[in-house]
Amino acid sequence: MNDNQTSPIKVTVTGAAGNIAYSLLWRIGSGEVFGRDQRVDLTLSDIPSSMSVVEGVAMELNDSALHCVASVNLSDDPKTSFDGVQAAFLVGAKPRGKGESRADMLAANGKIFIDQGRAINEHAADDLRVVVVGNPANTNAYILNKAAPDVSSESITALMRLDHNRTLSMLANKFRTDGGDFGDVHSEEFQHVAVWGNHGDTQFPDLSYASARGTKLSEVLDQDWYVNDMIPRVAHRGAEIIEVRGKSSAASAASAAVDHMRDWYAGSNGKWVTAAVVSKGEYGVDPGLVFGMPVVGENGCLSVVEDLEISDFQRPRIDANIEALRAEAQLADELF
Ligand code: NAX
């Protein structure tokens, strides 16, 4: 860290008492998101009933004397949580309770994200970047965007990077165990992979443009495995983790959130990644829906990869996500 470094970036993490935050906060504090030369003022936000746990998390963060942490602050009030915020990880959300319908869950979360959206609208900094992690992530981000009309829609995203990373790692595992003459391929070698749509059952991990070492994957990958095994396995990976681990994905979700914000802030070096962004009507997606798309991080923005040709194989899979998110958005609209 040199003397010329700029002032600390204001970073807020909601759901700070939860599992994902317990991994995420340390990765941010170590410089893995904004770089080792950039300090951060961290605000740990949660609901009042979780604040004693947050106090403990803050004590441990302080005890870690992390390289990039300038200060650790606590807040259970959205106005304070988002005062001057430049990067927000919205992890806190209410899970679906026993006997609750999806509409009930949306209503509970709708209230959270309307309140947070209004506070962000009033209090956030101009160079704001938001990633919504709490589920239903895409529709929570849709609600937030609607509740914050003065904030640029380009500042609001939802996390689909975990689905993207799961796709890369399943591909790498397939080539490692069954790569034939093509052989072993590391997850970082795959290019032009994207996951379209919703962080839910309908999501579409798309290999139509994908390649490794200059070879199209369609020429070297078992298409039956891709369509019938890989696509549903990526979509249901969260449930698989819960079944095996007994708890939902936490470190991998935090890692994906780190990747998402880092590539947004510092760029993805021309590489395609996946983020759910507020649609401007690209690829037939209703404007306003928050939709997983291929993006490139450049000049501090996430730019959607445009003018891709969409085949008859892709179209119905993308459309299924448009329909799912449109239905959720209709329920969400009733909350305003
Ligand atoms: P935890 O149950 O461990 O923690 C949730 C935290 O949210 C708690 O501390 C709770 O007090 C807090 N909270 C509740 N209401 C709040 C509010 N109004 N404001 C601020 N905080 C509030 O869950 P965790 O495992 O950390 O997961 C958090 C969220 O991430 C869940 O909604 C989960 O479904 C979602 N996930 C999203 C993923 C994605 O890829 N988008 C993947 C992982 C994860 O399933």
GROMACS .gro file of C-alpha atoms and ligand atoms in nm:
model
  381
    1MET     CA    1   0.000   0.000   0.000
    2ASN     CA    2   0.159   0.332  -0.095
    3ASP     CA    3   0.099   0.682   0.038
    4ASN     CA    4  -0.069   0.793  -0.284
    5GLN     CA    5  -0.360   0.558  -0.256
    6THR     CA    6  -0.707   0.706  -0.295
    7SER     CA    7  -0.951   0.730  -0.007
    8PRO     CA    8  -1.123   0.409   0.106
    9ILE     CA    9  -1.414   0.272  -0.098
   10LYS     CA   10  -1.741   0.250   0.097
   11VAL     CA   11  -1.861  -0.112   0.084
   12THR     CA   12  -2.181  -0.243   0.241
   13VAL     CA   13  -2.264  -0.610   0.295
   14THR     CA   14  -2.619  -0.695   0.406
   15GLY     CA   15  -2.700  -1.026   0.572
   16ALA     CA   16  -2.370  -0.974   0.753
   17ALA     CA   17  -2.459  -1.228   1.021
   18GLY     CA   18  -2.512  -1.502   0.764
   19ASN     CA   19  -2.308  -1.781   0.610
   20ILE     CA   20  -2.213  -1.616   0.282
   21ALA     CA   21  -2.100  -1.294   0.451
   22TYR     CA   22  -1.874  -1.491   0.686
   23SER     CA   23  -1.663  -1.585   0.386
   24LEU     CA   24  -1.721  -1.277   0.168
   25LEU     CA   25  -1.611  -1.013   0.421
   26TRP     CA   26  -1.263  -1.162   0.457
   27ARG     CA   27  -1.213  -1.185   0.081
   28ILE     CA   28  -1.309  -0.817   0.041
   29GLY     CA   29  -1.085  -0.719   0.331
   30SER     CA   30  -0.790  -0.905   0.179
   31GLY     CA   31  -0.808  -0.700  -0.140
   32GLU     CA   32  -0.947  -0.966  -0.371
   33VAL     CA   33  -1.223  -0.742  -0.506
   34PHE     CA   34  -1.086  -0.388  -0.527
   35GLY     CA   35  -0.716  -0.470  -0.531
   36ARG     CA   36  -0.441  -0.482  -0.270
   37ASP     CA   37  -0.376  -0.107  -0.304
   38GLN     CA   38  -0.730   0.000  -0.222
   39ARG     CA   39  -0.859   0.027   0.135
   40VAL     CA   40  -1.228  -0.020   0.217
   41ASP     CA   41  -1.465   0.118   0.478
   42LEU     CA   42  -1.685  -0.185   0.549
   43THR     CA   43  -2.042  -0.153   0.671
   44LEU     CA   44  -2.194  -0.473   0.808
   45SER     CA   45  -2.572  -0.450   0.780
   46ASP     CA   46  -2.844  -0.680   0.906
   47ILE     CA   47  -3.181  -0.682   1.074
   48PRO     CA   48  -3.196  -0.581   1.444
   49SER     CA   49  -3.242  -0.938   1.569
   50SER     CA   50  -2.917  -1.047   1.402
   51MET     CA   51  -2.701  -0.757   1.526
   52SER     CA   52  -2.543  -0.941   1.820
   53VAL     CA   53  -2.404  -1.196   1.574
   54VAL     CA   54  -2.286  -0.910   1.351
   55GLU     CA   55  -2.101  -0.765   1.650
   56GLY     CA   56  -1.915  -1.092   1.684
   57VAL     CA   57  -1.833  -1.098   1.311
   58ALA     CA   58  -1.701  -0.741   1.339
   59MET     CA   59  -1.483  -0.840   1.636
   60GLU     CA   60  -1.331  -1.122   1.431
   61LEU     CA   61  -1.281  -0.896   1.130
   62ASN     CA   62  -1.097  -0.647   1.348
   63ASP     CA   63  -0.891  -0.927   1.503
   64SER     CA   64  -0.781  -1.030   1.152
   65ALA     CA   65  -0.605  -0.692   1.097
   66LEU     CA   66  -0.674  -0.730   0.725
   67HIS     CA   67  -0.450  -0.551   0.476
   68CYS     CA   68  -0.727  -0.350   0.304
   69VAL     CA   69  -0.970  -0.273   0.588
   70ALA     CA   70  -0.979   0.093   0.690
   71SER     CA   71  -1.284   0.066   0.917
   72VAL     CA   72  -1.562  -0.171   1.022
   73ASN     CA   73  -1.904  -0.021   1.090
   74LEU     CA   74  -2.233  -0.181   1.196
   75SER     CA   75  -2.585  -0.082   1.095
   76ASP     CA   76  -2.939  -0.213   1.118
   77ASP     CA   77  -3.088   0.094   0.949
   78PRO     CA   78  -3.093   0.105   0.566
   79LYS     CA   79  -3.040   0.484   0.563
   80THR     CA   80  -2.712   0.451   0.751
   81SER     CA   81  -2.615   0.127   0.580
   82PHE     CA   82  -2.620   0.288   0.236
   83ASP     CA   83  -2.497   0.638   0.321
   84GLY     CA   84  -2.238   0.715   0.052
   85VAL     CA   85  -2.214   0.348  -0.048
   86GLN     CA   86  -2.008   0.274  -0.361
   87ALA     CA   87  -2.025  -0.106  -0.364
   88ALA     CA   88  -2.315  -0.301  -0.213
   89PHE     CA   89  -2.339  -0.677  -0.174
   90LEU     CA   90  -2.705  -0.739  -0.093
   91VAL     CA   91  -2.683  -1.084   0.059
   92GLY     CA   92  -2.952  -1.059   0.328
   93ALA     CA   93  -3.291  -1.201   0.238
   94LYS     CA   94  -3.573  -1.391   0.398
   95PRO     CA   95  -3.574  -1.760   0.301
   96ARG     CA   96  -3.899  -1.930   0.205
   97GLY     CA   97  -4.064  -2.052   0.528
   98LYS     CA   98  -4.251  -2.380   0.574
   99GLY     CA   99  -4.585  -2.373   0.394
  100GLU     CA  100  -4.506  -2.039   0.231
  101SER     CA  101  -4.575  -1.995  -0.139
  102ARG     CA  102  -4.330  -1.832  -0.377
  103ALA     CA  103  -4.564  -1.530  -0.376
  104ASP     CA  104  -4.535  -1.511   0.007
  105MET     CA  105  -4.155  -1.522  -0.019
  106LEU     CA  106  -4.156  -1.257  -0.290
  107ALA     CA  107  -4.379  -1.036  -0.077
  108ALA     CA  108  -4.148  -1.065   0.227
  109ASN     CA  109  -3.839  -0.995   0.020
  110GLY     CA  110  -4.016  -0.730  -0.182
  111LYS     CA  111  -4.054  -0.523   0.133
  112ILE     CA  112  -3.684  -0.562   0.217
  113PHE     CA  113  -3.570  -0.460  -0.130
  114ILE     CA  114  -3.819  -0.174  -0.167
  115ASP     CA  115  -3.686  -0.027   0.161
  116GLN     CA  116  -3.325  -0.081   0.056
  117GLY     CA  117  -3.391   0.059  -0.293
  118ARG     CA  118  -3.542   0.376  -0.147
  119ALA     CA  119  -3.249   0.420   0.092
  120ILE     CA  120  -3.000   0.362  -0.192
  121ASN     CA  121  -3.190   0.610  -0.409
  122GLU     CA  122  -3.150   0.876  -0.139
  123HIS     CA  123  -2.810   0.805   0.006
  124ALA     CA  124  -2.578   0.611  -0.229
  125ALA     CA  125  -2.278   0.760  -0.410
  126ASP     CA  126  -2.288   0.826  -0.786
  127ASP     CA  127  -2.033   0.556  -0.866
  128LEU     CA  128  -2.252   0.289  -0.706
  129ARG     CA  129  -2.229  -0.081  -0.797
  130VAL     CA  130  -2.484  -0.324  -0.650
  131VAL     CA  131  -2.490  -0.703  -0.671
  132VAL     CA  132  -2.797  -0.874  -0.529
  133VAL     CA  133  -2.720  -1.221  -0.393
  134GLY     CA  134  -3.024  -1.287  -0.169
  135ASN     CA  135  -3.290  -1.495  -0.340
  136PRO     CA  136  -3.494  -1.466  -0.552
  137ALA     CA  137  -3.191  -1.264  -0.666
  138ASN     CA  138  -3.306  -1.156  -1.013
  139THR     CA  139  -3.646  -1.036  -0.896
  140ASN     CA  140  -3.507  -0.876  -0.580
  141ALA     CA  141  -3.280  -0.674  -0.810
  142TYR     CA  142  -3.579  -0.593  -1.034
  143ILE     CA  143  -3.761  -0.458  -0.726
  144LEU     CA  144  -3.455  -0.263  -0.611
  145ASN     CA  145  -3.417  -0.104  -0.954
  146LYS     CA  146  -3.782   0.000  -0.952
  147ALA     CA  147  -3.755   0.144  -0.601
  148ALA     CA  148  -3.448   0.350  -0.694
  149PRO     CA  149  -3.557   0.552  -1.000
  150ASP     CA  150  -3.273   0.806  -0.970
  151VAL     CA  151  -3.004   0.537  -0.971
  152SER     CA  152  -2.875   0.426  -1.311
  153SER     CA  153  -3.003   0.077  -1.401
  154GLU     CA  154  -2.646  -0.003  -1.501
  155SER     CA  155  -2.554   0.018  -1.133
  156ILE     CA  156  -2.785  -0.270  -1.038
  157THR     CA  157  -2.712  -0.638  -1.103
  158ALA     CA  158  -2.785  -0.982  -0.959
  159LEU     CA  159  -2.548  -1.274  -0.908
  160MET     CA  160  -2.542  -1.541  -1.179
  161ARG     CA  161  -2.166  -1.590  -1.156
  162LEU     CA  162  -2.205  -1.895  -0.933
  163ASP     CA  163  -2.403  -2.064  -1.211
  164HIS     CA  164  -2.132  -1.958  -1.457
  165ASN     CA  165  -1.851  -2.092  -1.236
  166ARG     CA  166  -2.039  -2.418  -1.180
  167THR     CA  167  -2.066  -2.456  -1.559
  168LEU     CA  168  -1.691  -2.400  -1.605
  169SER     CA  169  -1.599  -2.646  -1.334
  170MET     CA  170  -1.834  -2.918  -1.461
  171LEU     CA  171  -1.681  -2.875  -1.807
  172ALA     CA  172  -1.328  -2.898  -1.667
  173ASN     CA  173  -1.421  -3.211  -1.474
  174LYS     CA  174  -1.572  -3.367  -1.787
  175PHE     CA  175  -1.256  -3.307  -1.990
  176ARG     CA  176  -1.035  -3.427  -1.704
  177THR     CA  177  -1.218  -3.758  -1.673
  178ASP     CA  178  -1.343  -3.811  -2.027
  179GLY     CA  179  -1.154  -3.570  -2.254
  180GLY     CA  180  -1.045  -3.828  -2.510
  181ASP     CA  181  -0.780  -3.703  -2.753
  182PHE     CA  182  -0.853  -3.340  -2.656
  183GLY     CA  183  -0.739  -3.413  -2.300
  184ASP     CA  184  -0.746  -3.212  -1.981
  185VAL     CA  185  -0.877  -2.851  -1.987
  186HIS     CA  186  -0.861  -2.618  -1.687
  187SER     CA  187  -1.178  -2.421  -1.601
  188GLU     CA  188  -1.001  -2.093  -1.689
  189GLU     CA  189  -0.932  -2.207  -2.046
  190PHE     CA  190  -1.296  -2.208  -2.156
  191GLN     CA  191  -1.402  -1.902  -2.354
  192HIS     CA  192  -1.742  -1.762  -2.453
  193VAL     CA  193  -1.950  -1.948  -2.196
  194ALA     CA  194  -2.264  -1.782  -2.055
  195VAL     CA  195  -2.568  -1.865  -1.845
  196TRP     CA  196  -2.889  -1.701  -1.960
  197GLY     CA  197  -3.185  -1.603  -1.752
  198ASN     CA  198  -3.284  -1.666  -1.394
  199HIS     CA  199  -3.085  -1.800  -1.097
  200GLY     CA  200  -3.342  -2.080  -1.076
  201ASP     CA  201  -3.454  -2.405  -1.238
  202THR     CA  202  -3.501  -2.258  -1.587
  203GLN     CA  203  -3.148  -2.115  -1.618
  204PHE     CA  204  -2.972  -2.199  -1.943
  205PRO     CA  205  -2.597  -2.269  -1.934
  206ASP     CA  206  -2.513  -2.205  -2.298
  207LEU     CA  207  -2.216  -2.355  -2.481
  208SER     CA  208  -2.327  -2.247  -2.831
  209TYR     CA  209  -2.030  -2.010  -2.869
  210ALA     CA  210  -1.794  -2.187  -2.629
  211SER     CA  211  -1.441  -2.292  -2.714
  212ALA     CA  212  -1.116  -2.404  -2.554
  213ARG     CA  213  -0.771  -2.364  -2.709
  214GLY     CA  214  -0.929  -2.234  -3.028
  215THR     CA  215  -1.156  -2.538  -3.079
  216LYS     CA  216  -1.536  -2.509  -3.060
  217LEU     CA  217  -1.667  -2.725  -2.778
  218SER     CA  218  -1.945  -2.852  -3.004
  219GLU     CA  219  -1.673  -3.039  -3.198
  220VAL     CA  220  -1.515  -3.213  -2.899
  221LEU     CA  221  -1.786  -3.239  -2.630
  222ASP     CA  222  -2.051  -3.512  -2.603
  223GLN     CA  223  -2.365  -3.312  -2.687
  224ASP     CA  224  -2.594  -3.564  -2.521
  225TRP     CA  225  -2.404  -3.519  -2.191
  226TYR     CA  226  -2.421  -3.141  -2.230
  227VAL     CA  227  -2.795  -3.124  -2.294
  228ASN     CA  228  -2.924  -3.404  -2.074
  229ASP     CA  229  -2.676  -3.412  -1.786
  230MET     CA  230  -2.490  -3.084  -1.758
  231ILE     CA  231  -2.770  -2.831  -1.812
  232PRO     CA  232  -3.003  -2.978  -1.543
  233ARG     CA  233  -2.712  -3.048  -1.307
  234VAL     CA  234  -2.594  -2.686  -1.312
  235ALA     CA  235  -2.952  -2.569  -1.255
  236HIS     CA  236  -2.998  -2.802  -0.956
  237ARG     CA  237  -2.648  -2.774  -0.810
  238GLY     CA  238  -2.767  -2.561  -0.518
  239ALA     CA  239  -3.007  -2.838  -0.407
  240GLU     CA  240  -2.731  -3.097  -0.454
  241ILE     CA  241  -2.500  -2.899  -0.222
  242ILE     CA  242  -2.772  -2.875   0.044
  243GLU     CA  243  -2.832  -3.252   0.022
  244VAL     CA  244  -2.463  -3.342   0.057
  245ARG     CA  245  -2.336  -3.062   0.288
  246GLY     CA  246  -2.652  -3.017   0.489
  247LYS     CA  247  -2.632  -2.638   0.434
  248SER     CA  248  -2.666  -2.414   0.131
  249SER     CA  249  -2.369  -2.296  -0.078
  250ALA     CA  250  -2.179  -2.029   0.112
  251ALA     CA  251  -1.807  -2.012   0.027
  252SER     CA  252  -1.874  -2.076  -0.343
  253ALA     CA  253  -2.145  -1.809  -0.346
  254ALA     CA  254  -1.908  -1.563  -0.176
  255SER     CA  255  -1.636  -1.652  -0.425
  256ALA     CA  256  -1.874  -1.588  -0.714
  257ALA     CA  257  -1.972  -1.250  -0.565
  258VAL     CA  258  -1.601  -1.162  -0.540
  259ASP     CA  259  -1.551  -1.258  -0.908
  260HIS     CA  260  -1.859  -1.060  -1.013
  261MET     CA  261  -1.766  -0.735  -0.839
  262ARG     CA  262  -1.392  -0.761  -0.923
  263ASP     CA  263  -1.458  -0.807  -1.296
  264TRP     CA  264  -1.704  -0.516  -1.288
  265TYR     CA  265  -1.466  -0.285  -1.101
  266ALA     CA  266  -1.135  -0.387  -1.259
  267GLY     CA  267  -1.243  -0.549  -1.589
  268SER     CA  268  -1.251  -0.907  -1.715
  269ASN     CA  269  -0.964  -0.868  -1.965
  270GLY     CA  270  -1.196  -0.920  -2.259
  271LYS     CA  271  -1.328  -1.247  -2.122
  272TRP     CA  272  -1.700  -1.324  -2.127
  273VAL     CA  273  -1.852  -1.374  -1.785
  274THR     CA  274  -2.215  -1.398  -1.673
  275ALA     CA  275  -2.404  -1.132  -1.479
  276ALA     CA  276  -2.776  -1.070  -1.440
  277VAL     CA  277  -2.823  -0.714  -1.563
  278VAL     CA  278  -3.124  -0.487  -1.609
  279SER     CA  279  -3.241  -0.561  -1.962
  280LYS     CA  280  -3.262  -0.283  -2.219
  281GLY     CA  281  -3.448  -0.524  -2.450
  282GLU     CA  282  -3.145  -0.725  -2.564
  283TYR     CA  283  -3.223  -1.068  -2.711
  284GLY     CA  284  -3.601  -1.017  -2.675
  285VAL     CA  285  -3.587  -0.985  -2.295
  286ASP     CA  286  -3.850  -0.741  -2.159
  287PRO     CA  287  -3.683  -0.413  -2.059
  288GLY     CA  288  -3.648  -0.394  -1.680
  289LEU     CA  289  -3.620  -0.769  -1.616
  290VAL     CA  290  -3.291  -0.862  -1.450
  291PHE     CA  291  -3.157  -1.132  -1.675
  292GLY     CA  292  -2.841  -1.343  -1.689
  293MET     CA  293  -2.647  -1.257  -2.005
  294PRO     CA  294  -2.293  -1.278  -2.140
  295VAL     CA  295  -2.108  -0.962  -2.037
  296VAL     CA  296  -1.756  -0.824  -2.051
  297GLY     CA  297  -1.615  -0.608  -1.771
  298GLU     CA  298  -1.454  -0.299  -1.928
  299ASN     CA  299  -1.400   0.066  -1.832
  300GLY     CA  300  -1.572   0.013  -1.498
  301CYS     CA  301  -1.889  -0.122  -1.662
  302LEU     CA  302  -2.043  -0.458  -1.738
  303SER     CA  303  -2.122  -0.447  -2.111
  304VAL     CA  304  -2.364  -0.701  -2.257
  305VAL     CA  305  -2.216  -0.894  -2.550
  306GLU     CA  306  -2.442  -0.786  -2.833
  307ASP     CA  307  -2.553  -0.912  -3.176
  308LEU     CA  308  -2.506  -1.282  -3.105
  309GLU     CA  309  -2.699  -1.510  -3.334
  310ILE     CA  310  -2.962  -1.709  -3.142
  311SER     CA  311  -3.041  -2.059  -3.274
  312ASP     CA  312  -3.356  -2.270  -3.253
  313PHE     CA  313  -3.185  -2.465  -2.974
  314GLN     CA  314  -3.126  -2.152  -2.766
  315ARG     CA  315  -3.449  -1.956  -2.829
  316PRO     CA  316  -3.698  -2.168  -2.631
  317ARG     CA  317  -3.451  -2.202  -2.343
  318ILE     CA  318  -3.405  -1.824  -2.324
  319ASP     CA  319  -3.781  -1.772  -2.362
  320ALA     CA  320  -3.856  -2.005  -2.068
  321ASN     CA  321  -3.650  -1.770  -1.850
  322ILE     CA  322  -3.823  -1.461  -1.985
  323GLU     CA  323  -4.157  -1.617  -1.894
  324ALA     CA  324  -4.044  -1.718  -1.544
  325LEU     CA  325  -3.904  -1.373  -1.465
  326ARG     CA  326  -4.202  -1.196  -1.622
  327ALA     CA  327  -4.434  -1.390  -1.387
  328GLU     CA  328  -4.221  -1.297  -1.084
  329ALA     CA  329  -4.210  -0.933  -1.196
  330GLN     CA  330  -4.590  -0.926  -1.217
  331LEU     CA  331  -4.612  -1.042  -0.854
  332ALA     CA  332  -4.345  -0.789  -0.757
  333ASP     CA  333  -4.527  -0.503  -0.931
  334GLU     CA  334  -4.825  -0.556  -0.702
  335LEU     CA  335  -4.605  -0.469  -0.402
  336PHE     CA  336  -4.559  -0.107  -0.513
  337NAX     P1  337  -2.816  -1.699   0.604
  337NAX     O1  338  -2.952  -1.746   0.643
  337NAX     O2  339  -2.697  -1.760   0.666
  337NAX     O3  340  -2.808  -1.542   0.629
  337NAX     C1  341  -2.908  -1.454   0.584
  337NAX     C2  342  -2.890  -1.325   0.656
  337NAX     O4  343  -2.982  -1.231   0.603
  337NAX     C3  344  -2.915  -1.334   0.805
  337NAX     O5  345  -2.806  -1.276   0.873
  337NAX     C4  346  -3.042  -1.252   0.824
  337NAX     O6  347  -3.046  -1.189   0.950
  337NAX     C5  348  -3.027  -1.154   0.710
  337NAX     N1  349  -3.145  -1.076   0.676
  337NAX     C6  350  -3.273  -1.114   0.676
  337NAX     N2  351  -3.350  -1.009   0.645
  337NAX     C7  352  -3.268  -0.902   0.623
  337NAX     C8  353  -3.288  -0.765   0.591
  337NAX     N3  354  -3.410  -0.714   0.579
  337NAX     N4  355  -3.179  -0.684   0.575
  337NAX     C9  356  -3.056  -0.732   0.594
  337NAX     N5  357  -3.033  -0.861   0.627
  337NAX    C10  358  -3.137  -0.945   0.642
  337NAX     O7  359  -2.811  -1.710   0.444
  337NAX     P2  360  -2.686  -1.721   0.348
  337NAX     O8  361  -2.644  -1.863   0.336
  337NAX     O9  362  -2.584  -1.621   0.385
  337NAX    O10  363  -2.756  -1.683   0.210
  337NAX    C11  364  -2.805  -1.552   0.188
  337NAX    C12  365  -2.891  -1.546   0.064
  337NAX    O11  366  -2.816  -1.583  -0.052
  337NAX    C13  367  -3.013  -1.639   0.066
  337NAX    O12  368  -3.125  -1.568   0.016
  337NAX    C14  369  -2.973  -1.748  -0.033
  337NAX    O13  370  -3.086  -1.810  -0.092
  337NAX    C15  371  -2.895  -1.666  -0.134
  337NAX     N6  372  -2.807  -1.739  -0.227
  337NAX    C16  373  -2.792  -1.688  -0.352
  337NAX    C17  374  -2.707  -1.743  -0.444
  337NAX    C18  375  -2.691  -1.683  -0.581
  337NAX    O14  376  -2.616  -1.738  -0.661
  337NAX     N7  377  -2.758  -1.572  -0.616
  337NAX    C19  378  -2.631  -1.867  -0.413
  337NAX    C20  379  -2.619  -1.893  -0.267
  337NAX    C21  380  -2.740  -1.861  -0.183
  337NAX    O15  381  -2.832  -1.966  -0.194
   0.00000   0.00000   0.00000
